[in-house]
Amino acid sequence: PFGKGKVIVLWASELVPYYEAGIPEANRAQVLGAECCNWTELTVTPEELEAYKELNPDFIINNCALNNIRHLNTLLCKTSEALVPGGYALFHARTTALEKKIIKETHWPVFAQIRMGLHYFWRRVCPKLPVLRKIYFATTKGKNRSFHRIEILGRICRAGFSIVDEEFIHGEFFVIGKKVREPLWDSPP
């Protein structure tokens, strides 16, 4: 469904062969991996996407989990701006439902309830409260945040994408979005 075009892989890993395998040989896109990857960092900054805008990519694979991106809305909007109209982007994250399932499977029931309560307070409540927000982001640097599935989908749609497909694979929530409009920059999330 993606046809011919340029694919930019941000922080590439095992996703490239997985998605290349799904594209027929005749339509396989040119993967611009070597100069477009950031192998040493765990995230891709929105500024790095500016360099790829002139390449007019058809498909951007961001292999960094959305949970580890500090300025998530900015990155999603910059991704949308870098794509050609009708281009695709792949994102993934670990949702709160998946985190809850992992905690339940790895802890005794009493400890799991305590851990889930602490997890919810630290990763969902602290980033929202003005006083605790500064402590939270100073401590975590915006990494390993917790998002609900619907929050991830909403942020992606706000950035100008329509949701083409979403699926839970190997403990991660994957979303493919198609650019259908320009992102909303100035409106509150």
PDB file of C-alpha atoms in Angstrom, residues 11 14 17 25 36 65 91 101 117 157 179 184:
ATOM      1  CA  TRP A  11      16.896   5.282  15.241  1.00  0.00           C
ATOM      2  CA  GLU A  14      14.664  -4.576  13.727  1.00  0.00           C
ATOM      3  CA  PRO A  17      13.473  -5.724   7.819  1.00  0.00           C
ATOM      4  CA  GLU A  25      10.216  -6.334  -4.283  1.00  0.00           C
ATOM      5  CA  CYS A  36      19.227   9.401   8.641  1.00  0.00           C
ATOM      6  CA  ALA A  65       9.094   4.780  21.747  1.00  0.00           C
ATOM      7  CA  PHE A  91       5.065   5.185  15.741  1.00  0.00           C
ATOM      8  CA  LYS A 101      -0.485  -6.063  32.606  1.00  0.00           C
ATOM      9  CA  GLY A 117      -0.785   2.971  42.551  1.00  0.00           C
ATOM     10  CA  CYS A 157      -4.391  12.877  14.874  1.00  0.00           C
ATOM     11  CA  LYS A 179      -0.737  12.553   6.610  1.00  0.00           C
ATOM     12  CA  LEU A 184      -2.298  21.945  14.631  1.00  0.00           C
TER      13      LEU A 184
END
